[in-house]
Short mmCIF file of C-alpha atoms and ligand atoms in Angstrom, two decimals:
data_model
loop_
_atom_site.label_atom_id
_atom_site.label_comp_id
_atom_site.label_asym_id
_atom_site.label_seq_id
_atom_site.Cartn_x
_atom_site.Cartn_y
_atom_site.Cartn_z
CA UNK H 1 15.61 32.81 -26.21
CA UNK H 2 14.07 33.37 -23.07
CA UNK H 3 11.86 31.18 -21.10
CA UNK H 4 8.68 33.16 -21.66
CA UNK H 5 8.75 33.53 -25.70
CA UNK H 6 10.15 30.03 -25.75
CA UNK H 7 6.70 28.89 -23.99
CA UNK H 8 5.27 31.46 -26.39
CA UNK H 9 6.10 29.62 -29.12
CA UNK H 10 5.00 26.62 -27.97
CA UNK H 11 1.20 27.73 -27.02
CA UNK H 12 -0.02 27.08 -30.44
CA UNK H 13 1.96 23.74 -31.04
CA UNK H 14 1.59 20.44 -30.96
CA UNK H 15 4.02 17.22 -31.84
CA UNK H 16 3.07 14.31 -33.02
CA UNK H 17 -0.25 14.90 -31.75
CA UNK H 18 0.71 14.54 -28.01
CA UNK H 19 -0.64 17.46 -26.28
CA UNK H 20 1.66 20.05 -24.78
CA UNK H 21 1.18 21.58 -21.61
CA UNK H 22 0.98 25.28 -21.10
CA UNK H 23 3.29 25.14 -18.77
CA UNK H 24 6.29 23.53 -19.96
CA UNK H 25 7.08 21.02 -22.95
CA UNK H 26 10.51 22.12 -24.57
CA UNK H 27 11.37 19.21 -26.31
CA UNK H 28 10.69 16.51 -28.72
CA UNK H 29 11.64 12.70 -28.15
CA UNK H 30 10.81 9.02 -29.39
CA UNK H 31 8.01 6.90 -28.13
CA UNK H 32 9.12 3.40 -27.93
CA UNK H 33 7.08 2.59 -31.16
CA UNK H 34 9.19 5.30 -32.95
CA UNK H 35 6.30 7.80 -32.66
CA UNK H 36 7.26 10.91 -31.92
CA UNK H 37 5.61 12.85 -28.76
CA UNK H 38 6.67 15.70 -26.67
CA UNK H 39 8.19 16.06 -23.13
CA UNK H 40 5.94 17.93 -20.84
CA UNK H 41 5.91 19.09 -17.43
CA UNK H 42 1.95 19.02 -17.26
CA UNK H 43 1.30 18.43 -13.77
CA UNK H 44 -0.63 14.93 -12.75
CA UNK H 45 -1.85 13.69 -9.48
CA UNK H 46 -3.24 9.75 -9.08
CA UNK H 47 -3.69 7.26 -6.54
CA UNK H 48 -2.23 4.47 -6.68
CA UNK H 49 -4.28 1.64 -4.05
CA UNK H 50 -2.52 -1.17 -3.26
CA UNK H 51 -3.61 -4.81 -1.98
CA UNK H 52 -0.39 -5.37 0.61
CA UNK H 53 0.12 -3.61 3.52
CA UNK H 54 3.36 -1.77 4.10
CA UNK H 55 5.27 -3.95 5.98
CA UNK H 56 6.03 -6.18 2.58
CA UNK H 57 8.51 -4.11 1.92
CA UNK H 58 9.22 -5.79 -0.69
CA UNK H 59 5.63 -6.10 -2.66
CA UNK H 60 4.07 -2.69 -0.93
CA UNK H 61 7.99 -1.40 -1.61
CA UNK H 62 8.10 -1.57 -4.82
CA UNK H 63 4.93 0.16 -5.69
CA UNK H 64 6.39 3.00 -3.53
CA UNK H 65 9.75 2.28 -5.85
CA UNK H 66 7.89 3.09 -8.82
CA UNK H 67 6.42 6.03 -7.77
CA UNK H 68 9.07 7.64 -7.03
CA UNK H 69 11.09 6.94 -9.66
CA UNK H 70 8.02 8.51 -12.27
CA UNK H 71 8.55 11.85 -9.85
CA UNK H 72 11.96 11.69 -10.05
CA UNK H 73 11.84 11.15 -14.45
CA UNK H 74 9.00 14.10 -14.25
CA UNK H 75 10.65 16.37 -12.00
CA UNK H 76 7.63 15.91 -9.85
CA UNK H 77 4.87 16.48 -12.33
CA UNK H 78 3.68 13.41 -12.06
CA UNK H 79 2.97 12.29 -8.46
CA UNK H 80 1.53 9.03 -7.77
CA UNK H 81 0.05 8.69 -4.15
CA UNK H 82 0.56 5.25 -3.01
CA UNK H 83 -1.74 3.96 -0.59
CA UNK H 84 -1.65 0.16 1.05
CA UNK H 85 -4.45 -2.40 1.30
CA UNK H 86 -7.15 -1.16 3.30
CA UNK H 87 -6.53 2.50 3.25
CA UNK H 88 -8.40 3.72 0.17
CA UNK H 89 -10.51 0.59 -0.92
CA UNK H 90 -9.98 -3.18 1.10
CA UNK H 91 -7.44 -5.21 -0.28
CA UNK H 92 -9.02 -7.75 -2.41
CA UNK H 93 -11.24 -4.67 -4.00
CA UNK H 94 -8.37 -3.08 -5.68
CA UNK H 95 -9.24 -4.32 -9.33
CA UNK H 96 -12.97 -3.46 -8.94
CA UNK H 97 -11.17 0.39 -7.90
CA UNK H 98 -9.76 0.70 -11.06
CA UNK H 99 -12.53 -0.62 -12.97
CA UNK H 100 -15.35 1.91 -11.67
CA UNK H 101 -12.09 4.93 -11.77
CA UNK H 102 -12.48 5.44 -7.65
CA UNK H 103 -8.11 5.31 -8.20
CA UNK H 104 -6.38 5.29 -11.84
CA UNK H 105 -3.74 2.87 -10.71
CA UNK H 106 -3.65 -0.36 -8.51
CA UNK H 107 -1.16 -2.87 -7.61
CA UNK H 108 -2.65 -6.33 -7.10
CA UNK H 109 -2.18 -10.25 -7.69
CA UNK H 110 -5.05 -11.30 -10.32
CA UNK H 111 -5.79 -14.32 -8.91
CA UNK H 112 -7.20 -12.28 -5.86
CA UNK H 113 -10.23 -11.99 -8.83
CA UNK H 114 -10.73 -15.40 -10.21
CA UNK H 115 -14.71 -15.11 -8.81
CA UNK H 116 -15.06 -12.37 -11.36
CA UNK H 117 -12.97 -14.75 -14.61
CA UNK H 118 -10.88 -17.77 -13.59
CA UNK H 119 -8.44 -17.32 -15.92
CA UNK H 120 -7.40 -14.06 -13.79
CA UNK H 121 -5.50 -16.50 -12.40
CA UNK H 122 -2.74 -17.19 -15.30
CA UNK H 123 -1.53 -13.29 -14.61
CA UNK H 124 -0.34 -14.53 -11.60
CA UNK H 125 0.34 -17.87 -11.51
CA UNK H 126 -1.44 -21.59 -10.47
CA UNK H 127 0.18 -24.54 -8.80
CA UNK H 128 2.87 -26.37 -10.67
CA UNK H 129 2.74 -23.19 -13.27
CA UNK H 130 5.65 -21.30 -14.13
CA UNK H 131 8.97 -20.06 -11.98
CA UNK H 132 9.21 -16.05 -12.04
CA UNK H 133 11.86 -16.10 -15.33
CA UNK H 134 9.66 -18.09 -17.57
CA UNK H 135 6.46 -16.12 -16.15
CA UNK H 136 7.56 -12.88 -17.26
CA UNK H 137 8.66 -14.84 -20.73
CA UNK H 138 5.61 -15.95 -21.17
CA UNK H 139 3.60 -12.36 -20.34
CA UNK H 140 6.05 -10.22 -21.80
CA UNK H 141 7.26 -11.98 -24.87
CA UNK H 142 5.30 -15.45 -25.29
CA UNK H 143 2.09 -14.24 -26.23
CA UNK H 144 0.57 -14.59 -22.67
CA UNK H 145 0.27 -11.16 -22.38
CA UNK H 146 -2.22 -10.34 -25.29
CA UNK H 147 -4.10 -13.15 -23.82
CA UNK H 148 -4.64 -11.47 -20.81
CA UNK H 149 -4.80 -8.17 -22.43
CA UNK H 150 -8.27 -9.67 -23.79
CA UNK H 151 -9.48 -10.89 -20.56
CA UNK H 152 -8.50 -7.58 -18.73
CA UNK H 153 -10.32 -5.32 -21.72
CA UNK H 154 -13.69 -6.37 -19.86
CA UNK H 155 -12.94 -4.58 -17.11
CA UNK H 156 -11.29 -1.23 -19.12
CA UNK H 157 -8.01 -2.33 -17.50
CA UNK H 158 -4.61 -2.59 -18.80
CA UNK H 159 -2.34 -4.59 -16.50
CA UNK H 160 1.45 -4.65 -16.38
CA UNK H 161 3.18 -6.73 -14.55
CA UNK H 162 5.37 -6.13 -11.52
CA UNK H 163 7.44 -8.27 -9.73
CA UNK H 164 7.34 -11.29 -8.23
CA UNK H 165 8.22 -13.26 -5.13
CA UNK H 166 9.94 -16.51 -7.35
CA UNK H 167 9.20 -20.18 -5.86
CA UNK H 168 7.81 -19.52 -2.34
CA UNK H 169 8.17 -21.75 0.27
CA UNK H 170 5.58 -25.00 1.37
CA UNK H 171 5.20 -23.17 4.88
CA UNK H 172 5.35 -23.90 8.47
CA UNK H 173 3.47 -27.18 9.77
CA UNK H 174 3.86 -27.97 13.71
CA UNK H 175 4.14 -31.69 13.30
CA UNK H 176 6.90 -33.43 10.37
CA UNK H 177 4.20 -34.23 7.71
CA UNK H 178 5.47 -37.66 6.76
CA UNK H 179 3.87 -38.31 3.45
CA UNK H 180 0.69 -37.81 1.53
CA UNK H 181 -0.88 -39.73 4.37
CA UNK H 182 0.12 -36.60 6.50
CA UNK H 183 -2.47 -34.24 4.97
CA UNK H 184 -5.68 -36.05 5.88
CA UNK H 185 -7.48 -33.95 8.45
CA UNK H 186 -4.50 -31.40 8.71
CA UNK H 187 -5.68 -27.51 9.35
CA UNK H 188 -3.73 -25.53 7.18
CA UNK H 189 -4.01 -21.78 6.24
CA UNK H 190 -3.56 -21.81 2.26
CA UNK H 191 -5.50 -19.80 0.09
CA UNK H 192 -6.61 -20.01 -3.62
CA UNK H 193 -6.10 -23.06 -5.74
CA UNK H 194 -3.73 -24.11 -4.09
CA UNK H 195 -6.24 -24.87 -0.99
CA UNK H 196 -8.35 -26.60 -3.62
CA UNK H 197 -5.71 -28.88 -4.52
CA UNK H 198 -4.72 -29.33 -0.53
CA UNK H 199 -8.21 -29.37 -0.22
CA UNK H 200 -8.24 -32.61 -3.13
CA UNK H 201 -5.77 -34.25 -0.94
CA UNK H 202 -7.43 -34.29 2.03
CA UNK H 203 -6.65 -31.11 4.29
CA UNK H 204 -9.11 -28.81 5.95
CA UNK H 205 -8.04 -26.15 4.23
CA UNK H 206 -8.99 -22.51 6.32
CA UNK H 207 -8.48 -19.02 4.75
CA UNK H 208 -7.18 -16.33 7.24
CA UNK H 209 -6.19 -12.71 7.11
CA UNK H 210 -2.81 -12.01 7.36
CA UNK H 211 -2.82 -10.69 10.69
CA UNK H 212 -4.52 -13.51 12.31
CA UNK H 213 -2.81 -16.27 10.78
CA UNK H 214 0.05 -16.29 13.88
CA UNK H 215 -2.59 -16.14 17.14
CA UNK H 216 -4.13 -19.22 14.87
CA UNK H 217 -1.22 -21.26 14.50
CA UNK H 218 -0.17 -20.42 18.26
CA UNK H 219 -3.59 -21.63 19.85
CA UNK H 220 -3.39 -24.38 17.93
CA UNK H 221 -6.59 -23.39 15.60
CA UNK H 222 -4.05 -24.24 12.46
CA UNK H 223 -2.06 -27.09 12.04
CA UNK H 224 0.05 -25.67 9.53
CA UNK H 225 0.11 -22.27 7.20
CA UNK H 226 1.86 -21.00 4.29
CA UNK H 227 2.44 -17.45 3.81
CA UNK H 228 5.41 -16.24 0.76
CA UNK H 229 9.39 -17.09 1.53
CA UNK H 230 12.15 -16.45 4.33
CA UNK H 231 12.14 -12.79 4.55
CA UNK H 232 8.43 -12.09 4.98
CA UNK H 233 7.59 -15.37 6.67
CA UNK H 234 10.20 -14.37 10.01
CA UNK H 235 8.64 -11.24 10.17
CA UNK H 236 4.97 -12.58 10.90
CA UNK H 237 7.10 -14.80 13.54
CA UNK H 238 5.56 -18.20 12.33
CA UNK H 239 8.88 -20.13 13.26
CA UNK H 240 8.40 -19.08 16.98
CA UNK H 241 5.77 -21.62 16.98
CA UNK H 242 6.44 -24.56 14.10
CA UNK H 243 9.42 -25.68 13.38
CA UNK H 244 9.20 -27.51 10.65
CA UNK H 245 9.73 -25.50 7.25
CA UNK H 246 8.39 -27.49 4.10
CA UNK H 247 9.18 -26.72 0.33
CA UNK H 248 8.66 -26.20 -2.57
CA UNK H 249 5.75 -23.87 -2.86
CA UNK H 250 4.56 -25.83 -5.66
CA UNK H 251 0.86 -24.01 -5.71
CA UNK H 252 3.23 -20.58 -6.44
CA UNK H 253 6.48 -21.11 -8.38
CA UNK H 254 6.85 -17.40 -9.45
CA UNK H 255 3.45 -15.44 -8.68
CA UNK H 256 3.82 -12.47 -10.79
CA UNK H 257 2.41 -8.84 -9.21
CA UNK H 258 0.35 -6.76 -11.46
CA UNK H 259 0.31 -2.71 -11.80
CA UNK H 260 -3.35 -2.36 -13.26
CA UNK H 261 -4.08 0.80 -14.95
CA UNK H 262 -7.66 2.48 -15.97
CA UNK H 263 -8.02 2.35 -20.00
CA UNK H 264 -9.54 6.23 -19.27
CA UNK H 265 -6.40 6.98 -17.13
CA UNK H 266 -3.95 5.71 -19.40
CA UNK H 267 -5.33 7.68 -22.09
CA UNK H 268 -5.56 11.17 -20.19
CA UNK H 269 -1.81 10.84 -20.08
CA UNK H 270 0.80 12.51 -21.92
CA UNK H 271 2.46 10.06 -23.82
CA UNK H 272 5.84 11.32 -22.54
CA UNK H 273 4.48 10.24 -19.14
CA UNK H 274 2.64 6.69 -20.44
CA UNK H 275 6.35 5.50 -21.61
CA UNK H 276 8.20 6.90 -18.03
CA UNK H 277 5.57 4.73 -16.59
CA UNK H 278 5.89 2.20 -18.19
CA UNK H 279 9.76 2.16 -17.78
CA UNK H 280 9.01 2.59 -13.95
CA UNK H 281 6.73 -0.56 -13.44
CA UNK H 282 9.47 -2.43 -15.32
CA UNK H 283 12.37 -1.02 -13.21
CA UNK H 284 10.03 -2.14 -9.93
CA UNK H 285 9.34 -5.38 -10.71
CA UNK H 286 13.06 -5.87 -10.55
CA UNK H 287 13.15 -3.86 -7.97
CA UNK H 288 10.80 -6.85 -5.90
CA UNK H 289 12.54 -9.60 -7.34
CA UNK H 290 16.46 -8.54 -6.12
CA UNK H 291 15.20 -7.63 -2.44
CA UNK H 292 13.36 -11.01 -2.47
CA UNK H 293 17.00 -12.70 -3.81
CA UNK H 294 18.85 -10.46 -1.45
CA UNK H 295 16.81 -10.84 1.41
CA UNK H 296 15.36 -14.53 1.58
CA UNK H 297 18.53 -16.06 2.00
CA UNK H 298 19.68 -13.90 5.44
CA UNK H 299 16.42 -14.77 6.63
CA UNK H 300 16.57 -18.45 5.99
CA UNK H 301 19.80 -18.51 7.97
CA UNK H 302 18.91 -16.41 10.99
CA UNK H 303 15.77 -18.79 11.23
CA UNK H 304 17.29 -21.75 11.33
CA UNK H 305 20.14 -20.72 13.91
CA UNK H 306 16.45 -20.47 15.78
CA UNK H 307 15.94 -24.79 15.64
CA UNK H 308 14.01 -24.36 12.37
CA UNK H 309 14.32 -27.30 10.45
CA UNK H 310 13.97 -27.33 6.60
CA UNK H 311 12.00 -30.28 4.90
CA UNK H 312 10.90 -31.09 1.27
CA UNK H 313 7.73 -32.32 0.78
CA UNK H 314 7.75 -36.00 0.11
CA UNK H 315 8.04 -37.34 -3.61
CA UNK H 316 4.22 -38.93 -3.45
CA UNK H 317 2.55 -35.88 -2.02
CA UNK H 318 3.92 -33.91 -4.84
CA UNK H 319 2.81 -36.51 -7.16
CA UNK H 320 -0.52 -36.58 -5.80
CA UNK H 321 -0.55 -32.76 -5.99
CA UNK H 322 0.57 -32.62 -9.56
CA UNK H 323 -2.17 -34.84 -10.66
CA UNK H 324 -5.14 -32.95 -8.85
CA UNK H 325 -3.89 -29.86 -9.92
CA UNK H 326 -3.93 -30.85 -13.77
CA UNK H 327 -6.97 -31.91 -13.16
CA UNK H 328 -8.45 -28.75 -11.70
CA UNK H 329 -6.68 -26.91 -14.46
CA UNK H 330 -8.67 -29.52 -17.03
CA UNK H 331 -11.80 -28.85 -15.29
CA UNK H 332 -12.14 -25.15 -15.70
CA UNK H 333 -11.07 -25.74 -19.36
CA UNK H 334 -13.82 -28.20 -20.34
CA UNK H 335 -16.17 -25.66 -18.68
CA UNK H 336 -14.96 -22.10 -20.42
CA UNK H 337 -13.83 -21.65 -24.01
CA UNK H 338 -12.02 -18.72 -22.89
CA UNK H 339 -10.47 -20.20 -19.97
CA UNK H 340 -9.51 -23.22 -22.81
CA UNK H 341 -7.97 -20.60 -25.13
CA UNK H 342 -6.01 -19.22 -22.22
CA UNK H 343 -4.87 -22.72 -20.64
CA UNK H 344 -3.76 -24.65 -23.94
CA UNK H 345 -1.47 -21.65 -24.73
CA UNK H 346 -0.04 -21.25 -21.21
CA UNK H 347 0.44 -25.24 -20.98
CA UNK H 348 2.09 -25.49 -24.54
CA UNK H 349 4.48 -22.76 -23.09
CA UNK H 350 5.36 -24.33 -19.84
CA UNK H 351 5.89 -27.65 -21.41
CA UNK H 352 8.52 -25.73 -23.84
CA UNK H 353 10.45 -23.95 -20.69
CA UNK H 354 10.28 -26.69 -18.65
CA UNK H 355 12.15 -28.60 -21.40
CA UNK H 356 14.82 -26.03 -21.99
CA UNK H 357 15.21 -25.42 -18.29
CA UNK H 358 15.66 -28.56 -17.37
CA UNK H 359 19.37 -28.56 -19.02
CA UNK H 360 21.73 -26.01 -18.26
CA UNK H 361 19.78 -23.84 -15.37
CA UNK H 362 18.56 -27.43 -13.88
CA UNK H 363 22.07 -29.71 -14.21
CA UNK H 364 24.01 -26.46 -12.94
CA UNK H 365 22.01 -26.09 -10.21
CA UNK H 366 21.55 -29.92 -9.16
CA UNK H 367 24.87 -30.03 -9.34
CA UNK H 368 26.47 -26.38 -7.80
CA UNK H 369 23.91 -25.32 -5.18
CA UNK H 370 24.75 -28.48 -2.68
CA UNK H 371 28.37 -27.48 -2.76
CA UNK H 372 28.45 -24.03 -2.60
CA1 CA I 1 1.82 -17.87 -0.70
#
C-alpha cells in the first residue's frame, strides 16, 4: 500500500478515541494504563520557561535533555522551545506562566511559590525533610504525589517531578563558625525556610540574586552564603573568597525540580505524545541527578587542592536547627487544614524512611565511605 491511500484510509479513523493527525498516524500502541491510542506525527510547538539560567547545566540541562529527547521519540513533531529564567517570564514567575497559559510547560522548584500555598513547599523539599531517593518515593509512589496533585489543581497545573540536586552543601562562611554561638549576628545569603530557621537561630539572614551573591561575599556585605553543591558552587567562584566549606545542607536534603504542565496543554495533546512526555521528564530527572553524582565529587577535589577546608556543622547547631524547624513545620500546620493534611502524611513517611534507611544504606555508608 502506498503512502497516500494508506493516509487515505486513515482520514476517517480514529483509535481509541485519540485523535489522528492528517498527516501521519500509522499505527496503534498501548498507553501506560492499557488504553489504546494512536501514534501520530501531528506537529506541536510549546515553550517551555524555565526558572535557572543556563549555566546550571545541570538543572537548566536537563530541561534542554528532555526536550530533546520528546523530538527525538516524535521525529521532531513535537518541539519544545526551552527558554531560561528571565527570558520569557522572570524566574520566580514561571508557575504563574503556566497558570494564565502565557507557556504550556515550565520547569521550576515549588517552594519558589509558598506566598501563593505553603505547602508548595513539600514538592520540593523543607529543612530536615527528605534525601532525593525517599523524595521521589514519597511523590511517585507514597501517596505524596496525589497530595500535591490537589494543591496544584488550583492553579490548572499538573506537576511532574524532575530531578534533583540530593543533600546540598551548608555553604561557604569566611570565618570557622564554632558552634550555635557562631550564628548570632552572622550575614548569610540563604533563602526560603531555611533562612527562617537561620533566621530562629539568630543570623541576619539576606536574600540575593544569584549573580550578586559573589561581589557580596567579596566586599564583605555577607558573612557567609549557601548556594547548591561542589559543581555549581566553584563555578560562581565562592571559594576564591571563604574558605571554609560547611555541611550538611540540612534546610535541602534532596530538593526535588518540578516540570509543571497546563491542565489545557496537557489535554490538547495526543496521547501518544502525553506518555513520550512523560517518559522524557522521567528520563531527565535522572538525567540531573547522575551529572550532579558525576560532577560534585571532581569539583569537591579541585576546590580543596585550592586551601578549601571542609567542616560539619557542629552537633548543637544542628540540634538547635532541628528543633526550630519542627516547630515552623508545626506552626503552619496548626494554622492550615490543608497544610495539616499535607504535613502529617509527609512526616508519617519520613519517620518510616528514616527508619529503614538508617540500617543498611546508613551502617554501609558510616562504615565504607571513610575508607574508600
Ligand atoms: Ca541551596
Amino acid at each position: 500500500m502506498d503512502r497516500r491511500t494508506f493516509l487515505g484510509q486513515l482520514a476517517s479513523m480514529t483509535v481509541g478515541g485519540a485523535v489522528v493527525s492528517a498527516c501521519g498516524g500509522t499505527n496503534t500502541t498501548e498507553a501506560t494504563d492499557g488504553a489504546p491510542t494512536a501514534i501520530t506525527t501531528k506537529k506541536i510547538r510549546w515553550r517551555l520557561a524555565s526558572s535557572f539560567p543556563r549555566s546550571l547545566d545541570t538543572i537548566f540541562g536537563a530541561a534542554e535533555y528532555m526536550a530533546d529527547r520528546v523530538r527525538a521519540m516524535t521525529g521532531g513533531s513535537f518541539d519544545i522551545r526551552v527558554y531560561p529564567g528571565g527570558e520569557l517570564v522572570p524566574g520566580l514567575q514561571v508557575l504563574d506562566a503556566v497558570q494564565n497559559e502565557t507557556v504550556q510547560i515550565g520547569q521550576s522548584c515549588s517552594y519558589y511559590y509558598t506566598g501563593k500555598n505553603p505547602a508548595l513547599a513539600f514538592d520540593t523539599c523543607v529543612p530536615f525533610g527528605m534525601t532525593a531517593r525517599q523524595q521521589q518515593a514519597w511523590l511517585g509512589e507514597g501517596g505524596g504525589g496525589e497530595l500535591m496533585a490537589k494543591v496544584f489543581s488550583d492553579f490548572g497545573i499538573r506537576s511532574f517531578p524532575s530531578g534533583n540536586t540530593g543533600a546540598q552543601m551548608g555553604g561557604w562562611f569566611k570565618e570557622e563558625l564554632g558552634g550555635l554561638d557562631g550564628l548570632n549576628g552572622l550575614k548569610m545569603r540563604i533563602p526560603g525556610l531555611g533562612g527562617d530557621v537561620m533566621s530562629a537561630l539568630g543570623a541576619s539572614v539576606q536574600v540575593i540574586a544569584g549573580g550578586e551573591i559573589y561581589p557580596a561575599l567579596e566586599r564583605g556585605a555577607i558573612d557567609a552564603t549557601e548556594w547548591v553543591g561542589p559543581y555549581d558552587d566553584e563555578k560562581l567562584g565562592f571559594y576564591k573568597v571563604a574558605k571554609n566549606y560547611y555541611y550538611p545542607g540540612w534546610w535541602e536534603p534532596g530538593p526535588s525540580m518540578s516540570i509543571y504542565i497546563g491542565e489545557k496543554a496537557w489535554a490538547s495533546l495526543p496521547v501518544t505524545y502525553q506518555e513520550i512526555l512523560k517518559s522524557a521528564i522521567h528520563e531527565a530527572g535522572l538525567e540531573m541527578q547522575r551529572r550532579y553524582d558525576a560532577r560534585n565529587p571532581a569539583a569537591l577535589k579541585r576546590m580543596l587542592e585550592q586551601g578549601v577546608t571542609l567542616r560539619p556543622f557542629s552537633e548543637d547547631l544542628l540540634a538547635a536547627a532541628w528543633d526550630a524547624s519542627n516547630q515552623i513545620l508545626e506552626d503552619y500546620a496548626a494554622k492550615d487544614p490543608g497544610y495539616a493534611e499535607i504535613y502529617t502524611h509527609w512526616k508519617a513517611s519520613r519517620a518510616d524512611q528514616f527508619k529503614f534507611f538508617a540500617t543498611a544504606e546508613l551502617a554501609y555508608a558510616n562504615f565504607a565511605y571513610p575508607r574508600g
